[in-house]
PDB file of C-alpha atoms in Angstrom:
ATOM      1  CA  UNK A 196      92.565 -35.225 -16.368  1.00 39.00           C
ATOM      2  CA  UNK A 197      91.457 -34.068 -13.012  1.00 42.00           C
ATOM      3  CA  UNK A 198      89.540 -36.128  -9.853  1.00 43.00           C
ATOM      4  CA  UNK A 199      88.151 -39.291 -10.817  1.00 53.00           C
ATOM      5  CA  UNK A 200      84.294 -38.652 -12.131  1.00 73.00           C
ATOM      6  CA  UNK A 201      82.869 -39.722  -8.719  1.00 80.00           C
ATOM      7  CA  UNK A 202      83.351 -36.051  -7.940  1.00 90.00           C
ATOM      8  CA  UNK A 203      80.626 -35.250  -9.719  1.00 93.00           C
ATOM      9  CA  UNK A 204      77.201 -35.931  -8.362  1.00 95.00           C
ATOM     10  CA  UNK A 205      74.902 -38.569 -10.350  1.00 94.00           C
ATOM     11  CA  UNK A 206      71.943 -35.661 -10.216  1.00 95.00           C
ATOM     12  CA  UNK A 207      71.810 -31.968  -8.426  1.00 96.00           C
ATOM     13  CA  UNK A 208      71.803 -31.219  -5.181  1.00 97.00           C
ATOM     14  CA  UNK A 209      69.096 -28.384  -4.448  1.00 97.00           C
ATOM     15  CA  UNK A 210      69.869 -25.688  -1.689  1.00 96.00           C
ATOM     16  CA  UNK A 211      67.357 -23.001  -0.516  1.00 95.00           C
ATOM     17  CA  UNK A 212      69.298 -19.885  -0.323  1.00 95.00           C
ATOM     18  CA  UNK A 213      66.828 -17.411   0.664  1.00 94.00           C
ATOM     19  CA  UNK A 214      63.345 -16.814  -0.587  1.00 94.00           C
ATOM     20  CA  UNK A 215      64.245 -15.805  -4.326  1.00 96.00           C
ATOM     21  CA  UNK A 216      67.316 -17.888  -5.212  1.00 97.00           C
ATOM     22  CA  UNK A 217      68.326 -21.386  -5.245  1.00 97.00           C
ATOM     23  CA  UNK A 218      71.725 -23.068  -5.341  1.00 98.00           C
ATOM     24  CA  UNK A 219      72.705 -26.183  -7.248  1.00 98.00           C
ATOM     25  CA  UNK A 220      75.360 -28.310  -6.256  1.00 97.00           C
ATOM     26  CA  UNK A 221      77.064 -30.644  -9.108  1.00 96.00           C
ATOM     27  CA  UNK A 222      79.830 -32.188  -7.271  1.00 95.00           C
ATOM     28  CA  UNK A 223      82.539 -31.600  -4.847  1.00 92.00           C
ATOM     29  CA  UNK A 224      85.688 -30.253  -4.216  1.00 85.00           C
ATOM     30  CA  UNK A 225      87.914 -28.301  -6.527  1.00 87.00           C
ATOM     31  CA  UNK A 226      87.626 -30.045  -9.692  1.00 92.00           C
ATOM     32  CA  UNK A 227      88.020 -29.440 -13.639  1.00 93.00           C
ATOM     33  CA  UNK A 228      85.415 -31.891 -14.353  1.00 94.00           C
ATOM     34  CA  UNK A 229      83.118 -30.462 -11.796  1.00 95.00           C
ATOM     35  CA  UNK A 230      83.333 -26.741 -12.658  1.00 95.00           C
ATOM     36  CA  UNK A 231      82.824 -27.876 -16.604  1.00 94.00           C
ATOM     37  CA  UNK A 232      79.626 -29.238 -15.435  1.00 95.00           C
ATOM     38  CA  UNK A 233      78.673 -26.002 -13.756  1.00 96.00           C
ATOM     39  CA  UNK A 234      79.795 -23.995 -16.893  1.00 96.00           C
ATOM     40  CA  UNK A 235      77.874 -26.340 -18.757  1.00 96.00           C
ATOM     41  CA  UNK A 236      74.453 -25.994 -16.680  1.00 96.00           C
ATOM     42  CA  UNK A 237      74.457 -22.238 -17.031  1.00 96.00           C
ATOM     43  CA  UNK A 238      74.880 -21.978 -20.672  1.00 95.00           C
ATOM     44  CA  UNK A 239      72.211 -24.591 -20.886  1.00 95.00           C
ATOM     45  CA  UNK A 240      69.786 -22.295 -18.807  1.00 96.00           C
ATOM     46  CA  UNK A 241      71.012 -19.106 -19.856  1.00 95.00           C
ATOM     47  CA  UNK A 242      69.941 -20.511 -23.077  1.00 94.00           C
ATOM     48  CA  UNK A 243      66.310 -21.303 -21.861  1.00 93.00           C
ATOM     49  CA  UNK A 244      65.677 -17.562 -21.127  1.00 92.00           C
ATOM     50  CA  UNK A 245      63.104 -18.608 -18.637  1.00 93.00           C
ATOM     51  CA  UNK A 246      60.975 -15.076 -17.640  1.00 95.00           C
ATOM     52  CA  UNK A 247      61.318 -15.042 -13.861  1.00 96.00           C
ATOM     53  CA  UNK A 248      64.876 -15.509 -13.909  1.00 97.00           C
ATOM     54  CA  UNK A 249      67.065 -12.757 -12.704  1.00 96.00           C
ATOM     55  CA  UNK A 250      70.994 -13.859 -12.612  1.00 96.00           C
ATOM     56  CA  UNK A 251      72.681 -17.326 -12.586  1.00 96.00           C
ATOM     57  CA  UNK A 252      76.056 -16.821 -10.954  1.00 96.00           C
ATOM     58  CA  UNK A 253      78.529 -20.311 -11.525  1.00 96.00           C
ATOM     59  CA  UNK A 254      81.108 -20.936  -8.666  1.00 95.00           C
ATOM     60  CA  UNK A 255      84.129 -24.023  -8.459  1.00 95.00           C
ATOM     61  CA  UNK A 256      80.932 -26.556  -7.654  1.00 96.00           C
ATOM     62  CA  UNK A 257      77.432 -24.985  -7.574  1.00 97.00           C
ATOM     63  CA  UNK A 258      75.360 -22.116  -9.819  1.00 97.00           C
ATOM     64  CA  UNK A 259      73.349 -19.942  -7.745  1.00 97.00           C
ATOM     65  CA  UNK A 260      70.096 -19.037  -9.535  1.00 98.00           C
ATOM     66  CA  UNK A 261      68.110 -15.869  -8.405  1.00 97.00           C
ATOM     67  CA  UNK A 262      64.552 -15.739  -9.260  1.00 97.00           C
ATOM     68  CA  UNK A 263      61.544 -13.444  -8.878  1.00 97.00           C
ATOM     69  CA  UNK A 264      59.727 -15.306  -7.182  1.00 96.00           C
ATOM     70  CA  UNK A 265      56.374 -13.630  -8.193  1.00 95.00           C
ATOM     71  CA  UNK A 266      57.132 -14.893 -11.818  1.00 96.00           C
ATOM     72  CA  UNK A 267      58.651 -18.409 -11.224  1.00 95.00           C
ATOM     73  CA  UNK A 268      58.725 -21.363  -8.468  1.00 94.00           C
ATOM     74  CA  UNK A 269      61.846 -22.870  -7.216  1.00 95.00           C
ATOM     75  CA  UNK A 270      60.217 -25.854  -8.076  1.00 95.00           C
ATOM     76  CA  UNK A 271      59.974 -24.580 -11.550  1.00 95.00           C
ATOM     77  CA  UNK A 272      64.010 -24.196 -11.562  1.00 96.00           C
ATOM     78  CA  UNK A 273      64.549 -27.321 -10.269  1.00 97.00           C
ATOM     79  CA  UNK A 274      62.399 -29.178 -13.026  1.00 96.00           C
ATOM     80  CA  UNK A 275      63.766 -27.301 -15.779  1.00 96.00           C
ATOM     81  CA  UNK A 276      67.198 -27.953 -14.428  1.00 97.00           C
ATOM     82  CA  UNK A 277      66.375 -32.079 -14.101  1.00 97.00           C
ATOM     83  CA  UNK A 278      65.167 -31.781 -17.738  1.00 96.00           C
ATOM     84  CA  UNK A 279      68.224 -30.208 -19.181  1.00 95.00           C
ATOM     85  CA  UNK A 280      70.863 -32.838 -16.842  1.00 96.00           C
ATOM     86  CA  UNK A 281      72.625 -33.837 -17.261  1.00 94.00           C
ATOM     87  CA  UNK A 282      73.918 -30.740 -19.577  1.00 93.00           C
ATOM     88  CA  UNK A 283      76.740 -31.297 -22.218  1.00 85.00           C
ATOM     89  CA  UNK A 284      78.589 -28.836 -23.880  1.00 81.00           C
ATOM     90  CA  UNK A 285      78.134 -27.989 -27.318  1.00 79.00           C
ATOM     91  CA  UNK A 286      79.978 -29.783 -30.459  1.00 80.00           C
ATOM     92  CA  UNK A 287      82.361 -27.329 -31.996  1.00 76.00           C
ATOM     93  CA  UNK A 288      82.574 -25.056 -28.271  1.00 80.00           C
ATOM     94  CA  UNK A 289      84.975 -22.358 -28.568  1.00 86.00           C
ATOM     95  CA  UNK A 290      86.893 -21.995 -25.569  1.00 90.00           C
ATOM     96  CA  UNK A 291      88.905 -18.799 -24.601  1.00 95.00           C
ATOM     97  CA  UNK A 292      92.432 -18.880 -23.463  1.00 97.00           C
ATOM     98  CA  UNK A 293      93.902 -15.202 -22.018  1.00 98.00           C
ATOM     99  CA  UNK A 294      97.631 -14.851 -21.753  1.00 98.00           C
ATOM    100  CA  UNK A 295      98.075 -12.196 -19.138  1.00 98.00           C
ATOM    101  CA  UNK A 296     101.355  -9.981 -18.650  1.00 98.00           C
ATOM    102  CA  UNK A 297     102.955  -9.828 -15.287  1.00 98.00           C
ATOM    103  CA  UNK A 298     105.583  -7.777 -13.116  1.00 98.00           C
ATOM    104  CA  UNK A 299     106.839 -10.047 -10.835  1.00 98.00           C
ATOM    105  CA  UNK A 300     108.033  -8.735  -7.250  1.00 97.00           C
ATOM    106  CA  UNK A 301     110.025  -5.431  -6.079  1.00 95.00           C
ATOM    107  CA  UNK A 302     106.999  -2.999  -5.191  1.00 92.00           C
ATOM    108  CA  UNK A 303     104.663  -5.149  -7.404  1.00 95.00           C
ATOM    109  CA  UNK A 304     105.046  -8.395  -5.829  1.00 96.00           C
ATOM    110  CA  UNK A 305     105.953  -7.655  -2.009  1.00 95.00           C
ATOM    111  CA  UNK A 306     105.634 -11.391  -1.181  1.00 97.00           C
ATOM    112  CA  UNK A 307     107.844 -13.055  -3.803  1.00 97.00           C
ATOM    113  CA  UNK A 308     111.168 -12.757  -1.971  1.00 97.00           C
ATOM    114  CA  UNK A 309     109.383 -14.387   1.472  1.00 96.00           C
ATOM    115  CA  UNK A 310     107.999 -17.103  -0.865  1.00 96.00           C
ATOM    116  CA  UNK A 311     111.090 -17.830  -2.050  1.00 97.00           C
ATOM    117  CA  UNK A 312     113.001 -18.057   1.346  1.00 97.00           C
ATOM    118  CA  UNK A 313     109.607 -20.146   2.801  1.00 96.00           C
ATOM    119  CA  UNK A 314     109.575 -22.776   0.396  1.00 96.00           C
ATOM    120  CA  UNK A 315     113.819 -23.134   0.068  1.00 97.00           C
ATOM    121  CA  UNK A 316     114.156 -21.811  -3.237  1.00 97.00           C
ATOM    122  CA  UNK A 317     114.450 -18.693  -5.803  1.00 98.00           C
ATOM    123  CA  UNK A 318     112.550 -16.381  -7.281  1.00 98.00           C
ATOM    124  CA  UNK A 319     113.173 -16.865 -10.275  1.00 98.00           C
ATOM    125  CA  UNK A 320     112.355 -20.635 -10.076  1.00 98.00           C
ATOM    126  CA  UNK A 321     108.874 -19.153  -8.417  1.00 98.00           C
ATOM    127  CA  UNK A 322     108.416 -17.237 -11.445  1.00 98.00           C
ATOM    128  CA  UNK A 323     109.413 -19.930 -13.703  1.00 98.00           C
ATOM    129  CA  UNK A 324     107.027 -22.185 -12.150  1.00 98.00           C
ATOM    130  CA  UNK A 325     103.833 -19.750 -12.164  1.00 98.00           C
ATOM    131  CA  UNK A 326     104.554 -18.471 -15.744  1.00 98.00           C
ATOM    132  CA  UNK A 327     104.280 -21.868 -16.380  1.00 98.00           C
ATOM    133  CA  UNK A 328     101.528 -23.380 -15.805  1.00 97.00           C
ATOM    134  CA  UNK A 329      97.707 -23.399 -17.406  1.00 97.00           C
ATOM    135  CA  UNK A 330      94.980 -22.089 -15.025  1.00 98.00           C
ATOM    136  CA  UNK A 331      91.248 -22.594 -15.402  1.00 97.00           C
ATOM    137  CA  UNK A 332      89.204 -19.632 -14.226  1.00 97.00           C
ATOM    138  CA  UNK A 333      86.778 -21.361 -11.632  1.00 97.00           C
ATOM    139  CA  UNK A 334      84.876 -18.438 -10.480  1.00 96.00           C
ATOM    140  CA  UNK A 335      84.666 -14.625 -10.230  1.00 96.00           C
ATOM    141  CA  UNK A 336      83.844 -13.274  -6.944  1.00 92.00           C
ATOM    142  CA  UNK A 337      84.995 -11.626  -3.978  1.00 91.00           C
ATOM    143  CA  UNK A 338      85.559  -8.431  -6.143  1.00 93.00           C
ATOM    144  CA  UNK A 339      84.001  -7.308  -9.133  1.00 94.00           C
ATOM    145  CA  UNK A 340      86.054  -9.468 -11.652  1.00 95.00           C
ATOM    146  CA  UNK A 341      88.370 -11.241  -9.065  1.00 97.00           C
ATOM    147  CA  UNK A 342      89.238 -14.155 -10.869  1.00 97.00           C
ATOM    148  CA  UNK A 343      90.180 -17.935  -8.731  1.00 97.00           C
ATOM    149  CA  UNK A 344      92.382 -19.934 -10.863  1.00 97.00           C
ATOM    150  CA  UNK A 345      93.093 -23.649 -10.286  1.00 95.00           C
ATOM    151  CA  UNK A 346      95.876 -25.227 -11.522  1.00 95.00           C
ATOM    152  CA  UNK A 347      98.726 -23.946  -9.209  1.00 97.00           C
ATOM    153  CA  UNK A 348     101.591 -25.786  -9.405  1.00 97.00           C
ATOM    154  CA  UNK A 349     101.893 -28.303  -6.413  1.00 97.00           C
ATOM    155  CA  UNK A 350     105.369 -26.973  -5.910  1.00 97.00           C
ATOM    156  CA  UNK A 351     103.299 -23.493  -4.960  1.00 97.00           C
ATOM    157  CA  UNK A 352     101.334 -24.260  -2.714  1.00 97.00           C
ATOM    158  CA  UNK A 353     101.108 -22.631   0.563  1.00 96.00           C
ATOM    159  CA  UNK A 354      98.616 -21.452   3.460  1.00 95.00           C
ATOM    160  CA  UNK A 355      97.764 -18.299   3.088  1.00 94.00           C
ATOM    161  CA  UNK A 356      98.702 -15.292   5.467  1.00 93.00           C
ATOM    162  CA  UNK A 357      97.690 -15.925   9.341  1.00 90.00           C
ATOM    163  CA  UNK A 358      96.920 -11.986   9.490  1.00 93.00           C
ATOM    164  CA  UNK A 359      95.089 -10.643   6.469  1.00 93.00           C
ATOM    165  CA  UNK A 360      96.746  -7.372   5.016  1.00 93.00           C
ATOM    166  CA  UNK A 361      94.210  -4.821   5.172  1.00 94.00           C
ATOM    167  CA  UNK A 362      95.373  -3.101   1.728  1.00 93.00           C
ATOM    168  CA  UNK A 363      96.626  -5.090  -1.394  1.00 94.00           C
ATOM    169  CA  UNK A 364      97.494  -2.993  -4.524  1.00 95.00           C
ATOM    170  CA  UNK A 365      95.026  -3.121  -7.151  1.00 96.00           C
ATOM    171  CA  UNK A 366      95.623  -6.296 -10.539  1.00 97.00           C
ATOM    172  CA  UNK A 367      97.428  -8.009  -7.915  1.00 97.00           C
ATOM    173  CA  UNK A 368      98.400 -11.703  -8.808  1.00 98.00           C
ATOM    174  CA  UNK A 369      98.915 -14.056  -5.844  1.00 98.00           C
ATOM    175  CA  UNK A 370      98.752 -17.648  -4.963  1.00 98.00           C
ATOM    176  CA  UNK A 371      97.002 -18.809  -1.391  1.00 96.00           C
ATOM    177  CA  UNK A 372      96.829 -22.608  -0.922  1.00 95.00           C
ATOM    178  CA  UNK A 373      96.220 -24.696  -4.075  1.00 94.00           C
ATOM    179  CA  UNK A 374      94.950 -21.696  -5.340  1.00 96.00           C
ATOM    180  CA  UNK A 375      95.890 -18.412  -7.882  1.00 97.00           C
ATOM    181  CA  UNK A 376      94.072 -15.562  -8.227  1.00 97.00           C
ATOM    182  CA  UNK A 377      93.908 -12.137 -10.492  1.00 98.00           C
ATOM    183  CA  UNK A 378      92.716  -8.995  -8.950  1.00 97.00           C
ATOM    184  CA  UNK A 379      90.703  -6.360 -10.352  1.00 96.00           C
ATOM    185  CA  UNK A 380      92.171  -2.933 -10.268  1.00 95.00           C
ATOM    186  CA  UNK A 381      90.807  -2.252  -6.986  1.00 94.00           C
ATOM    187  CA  UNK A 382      92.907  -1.959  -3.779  1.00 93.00           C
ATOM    188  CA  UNK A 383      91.867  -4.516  -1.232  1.00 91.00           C
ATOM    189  CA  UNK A 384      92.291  -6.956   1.831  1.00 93.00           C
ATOM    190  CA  UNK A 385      93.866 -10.208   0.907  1.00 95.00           C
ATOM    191  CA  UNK A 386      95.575 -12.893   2.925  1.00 95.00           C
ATOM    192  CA  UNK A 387      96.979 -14.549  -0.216  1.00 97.00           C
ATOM    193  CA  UNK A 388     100.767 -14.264  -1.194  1.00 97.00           C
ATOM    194  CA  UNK A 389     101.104 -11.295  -3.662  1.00 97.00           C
ATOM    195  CA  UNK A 390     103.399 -12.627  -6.456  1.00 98.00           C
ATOM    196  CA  UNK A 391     103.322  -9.252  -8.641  1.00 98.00           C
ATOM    197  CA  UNK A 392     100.666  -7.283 -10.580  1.00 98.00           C
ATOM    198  CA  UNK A 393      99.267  -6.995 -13.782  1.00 98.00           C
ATOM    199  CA  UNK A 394      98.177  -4.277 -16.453  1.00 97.00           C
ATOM    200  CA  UNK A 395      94.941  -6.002 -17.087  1.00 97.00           C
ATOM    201  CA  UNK A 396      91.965  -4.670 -16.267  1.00 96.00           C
ATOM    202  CA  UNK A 397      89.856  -7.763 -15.245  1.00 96.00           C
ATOM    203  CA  UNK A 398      86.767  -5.345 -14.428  1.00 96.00           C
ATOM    204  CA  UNK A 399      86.429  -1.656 -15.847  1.00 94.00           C
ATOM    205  CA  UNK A 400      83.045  -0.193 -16.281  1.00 91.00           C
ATOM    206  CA  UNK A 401      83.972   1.822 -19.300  1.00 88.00           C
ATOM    207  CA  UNK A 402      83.461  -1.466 -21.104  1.00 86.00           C
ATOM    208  CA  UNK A 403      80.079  -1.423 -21.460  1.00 83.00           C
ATOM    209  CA  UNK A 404      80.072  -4.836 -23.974  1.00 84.00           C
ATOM    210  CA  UNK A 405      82.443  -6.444 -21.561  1.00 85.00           C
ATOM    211  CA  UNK A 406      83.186  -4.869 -18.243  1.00 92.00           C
ATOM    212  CA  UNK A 407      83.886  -8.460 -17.074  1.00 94.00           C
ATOM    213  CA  UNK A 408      87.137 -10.050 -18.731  1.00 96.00           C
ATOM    214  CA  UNK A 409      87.551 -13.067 -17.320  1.00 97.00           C
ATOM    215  CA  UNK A 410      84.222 -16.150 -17.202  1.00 95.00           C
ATOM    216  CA  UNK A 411      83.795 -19.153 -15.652  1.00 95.00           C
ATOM    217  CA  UNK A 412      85.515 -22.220 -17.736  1.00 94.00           C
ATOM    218  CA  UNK A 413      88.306 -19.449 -19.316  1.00 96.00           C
ATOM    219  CA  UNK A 414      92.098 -20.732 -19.529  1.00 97.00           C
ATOM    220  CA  UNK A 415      94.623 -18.510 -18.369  1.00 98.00           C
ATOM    221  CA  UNK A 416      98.744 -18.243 -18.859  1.00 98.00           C
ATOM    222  CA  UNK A 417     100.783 -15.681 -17.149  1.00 98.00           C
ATOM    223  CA  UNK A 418     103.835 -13.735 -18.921  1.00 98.00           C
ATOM    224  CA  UNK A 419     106.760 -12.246 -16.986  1.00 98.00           C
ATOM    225  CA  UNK A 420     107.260  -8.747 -18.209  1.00 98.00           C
ATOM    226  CA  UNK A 421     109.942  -6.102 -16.632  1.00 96.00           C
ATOM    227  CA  UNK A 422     108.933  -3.014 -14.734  1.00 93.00           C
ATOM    228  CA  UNK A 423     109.473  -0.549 -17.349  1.00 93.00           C
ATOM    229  CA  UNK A 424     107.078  -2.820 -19.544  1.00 96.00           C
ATOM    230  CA  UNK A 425     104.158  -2.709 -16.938  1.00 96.00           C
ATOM    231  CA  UNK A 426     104.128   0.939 -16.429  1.00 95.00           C
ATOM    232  CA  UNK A 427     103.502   1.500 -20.376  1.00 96.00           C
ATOM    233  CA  UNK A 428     101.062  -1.449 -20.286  1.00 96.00           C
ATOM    234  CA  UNK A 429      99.208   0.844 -17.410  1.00 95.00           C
ATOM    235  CA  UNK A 430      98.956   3.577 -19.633  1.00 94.00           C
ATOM    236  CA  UNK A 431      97.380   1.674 -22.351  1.00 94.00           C
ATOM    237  CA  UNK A 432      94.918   0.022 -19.874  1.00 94.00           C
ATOM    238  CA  UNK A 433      93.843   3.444 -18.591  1.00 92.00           C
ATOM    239  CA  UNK A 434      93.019   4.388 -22.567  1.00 90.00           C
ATOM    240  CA  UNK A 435      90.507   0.985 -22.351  1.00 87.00           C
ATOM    241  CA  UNK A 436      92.755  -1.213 -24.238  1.00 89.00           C
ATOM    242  CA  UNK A 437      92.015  -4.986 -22.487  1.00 91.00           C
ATOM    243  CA  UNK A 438      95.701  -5.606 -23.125  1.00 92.00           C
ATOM    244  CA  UNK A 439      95.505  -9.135 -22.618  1.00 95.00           C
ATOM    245  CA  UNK A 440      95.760 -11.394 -25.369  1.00 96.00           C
ATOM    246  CA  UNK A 441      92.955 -13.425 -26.347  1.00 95.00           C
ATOM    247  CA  UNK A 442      93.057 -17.393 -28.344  1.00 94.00           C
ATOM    248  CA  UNK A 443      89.757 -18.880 -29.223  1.00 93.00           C
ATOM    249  CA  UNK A 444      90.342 -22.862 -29.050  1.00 90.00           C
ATOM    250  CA  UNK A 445      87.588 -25.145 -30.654  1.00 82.00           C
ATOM    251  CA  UNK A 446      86.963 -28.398 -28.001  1.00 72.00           C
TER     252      UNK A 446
END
C-alpha cells in the first residue's frame, strides 16, 4: 500500500492555468493511490469525448485539461469532472507491466561507480537493488516520452547533482531523490545520477500507432544486460522493434 488515503483530496481542486486549460488537483504528494486517481479521471473523460476538448495530460497529482475555449467553458470541465468523481477504474482493467533491459555503468552509466562510493557500498549491490524493484510510471514529461518512476528503493535515494550536466546520453536510466527515471533517446541536461542506458526507445516517431511507450499508471522492471547485449539490442531498436517486453495483468 502507499500513503494513508488522506492523501487524496475528498473532491478536486480547480486551478486556472491560462485562458484555455485548467488543472485538477486530486491529492498530494507522491503517491500510488493518488496518481491511480489521476489515471482514473482521464480515462473517465477521455471516455466522454467532450467536443471542445483538446488534450488531457495526467501528472504524479493533477491532469491538466486544455480546452478551446470557443467550444467549451471551464466551468463546463469542472461540472463534467464533479459528475464523473469520484472516478473508479474499470472491473476487469488490464494493466501493463514493461520489463526494460539495461547496461549498467562503464560509458553507459558514468555515475554508478560515484554512487557506489557515496552511499558506502558496491555496484553491484546498486544494481541488485534497482533491478529489483517495481516502478509505477507517474508521468511523462520533461522530454518527449521521459518517463518518472516511483518506487526507488529507499536504500537509493539521493539528491540529485548540485550542477546539472549539460549533456546526458540519450535512454539514459538514472535515479535523483526518491525518484527513477527512463530517458528517451534524446541527448539532454539532467542533474539526476545516470545509472546506465537502455535499448528502448520510449519515444520514436516512426511509430505512428504508438510513438509513446510508456503511460501514466504503467509498471516497470529493469533487467541487467552486458555491453555486448545492448549494442545488438540498439540495432534492433533502430529497425523499430520496441524491444521491451510487454505483460498485460488483469486488476
Amino acid at each position: 500500500m502507499s500513503m494513508a488515503n488522506d492523501a487524496l483530496y475528498a473532491v478536486p481542486r480547480f486551478r486556472r492555468s491560462g485562458d484555455a486549460a485548467l488543472t485538477v488537483e486530486v491529492g498530494d504528494g507522491i503517491d500510488a493511490d493518488v496518481n491511480a486517481r489521476v489515471v482514473d479521471l482521464d480515462r473517465a473523460l477521455a471516455e466522454r469525448a467532450l467536443p471542445g476538448i483538446v488534450e488531457i495530460v495526467p501528472t504524479y497529482r493533477t491532469l491538466l485539461v486544455c480546452f478551446d475555449p470557443v467550444m467549451l467553458s471551464r466551468r463546463d470541465i469542472e461540472a463534467e469532472i464533479m459528475a464523473l468523481w469520484p472516478p473508479v477504474a474499470p472491473i476487469g482493467q488490464v494493466r501493463r507491466r514493461w520489463t526494460v533491459p539495461v547496461a549498467y555503468g562503464g560509458d553507459n552509466g558514468m555515475d554508478l561507480d560515484w554512487l557506489a562510493r557515496r552511499l558506502d557500498t558496491t555496484t553491484d549491490e546498486i544494481v541488485a537493488r534497482h533491478s529489483a524493484a517495481e516502478y509505477r510510471v507517474y508521468m511523462i514529461g520533461f522530454m518527449p516520452g521521459f518517463a518518472y518512476l516511483g518506487g526507488l528503493d529507499p536504500a537509493l535515494h539521493v539528491d540529485r547533482r548540485p550542477e546539472p550536466r549539460l549533456v546526458t546520453p540519450p535512454c539514459s536510466v538514472s535515479v535523483g531523490g526518491q525518484q527513477a527515471a527512463v530517458a528517451p533517446p534524446l541527448a539532454s541536461p539532467s542533474g539526476w545520477h545516470m545509472l546506465g542506458r537502455t535499448p528502448v526507445r520510449s519515444y520514436d516517431p516512426r511509430r505512428t500507432h504508438e510513438p509513446f511507450l510508456f503511460r501514466a499508471g504503467d509498471l516497470l522492471r529493469f533487467h541487467p544486460i552486458a555491453a555486448a547485449e545492448f549494442a545488438a539490442l540498439e540495432r534492433a531498436a533502430e529497425t523499430g522493434a520496441i524491444i521491451a517486453e510487454r505483460e498485460e495483468l488483469t486488476v
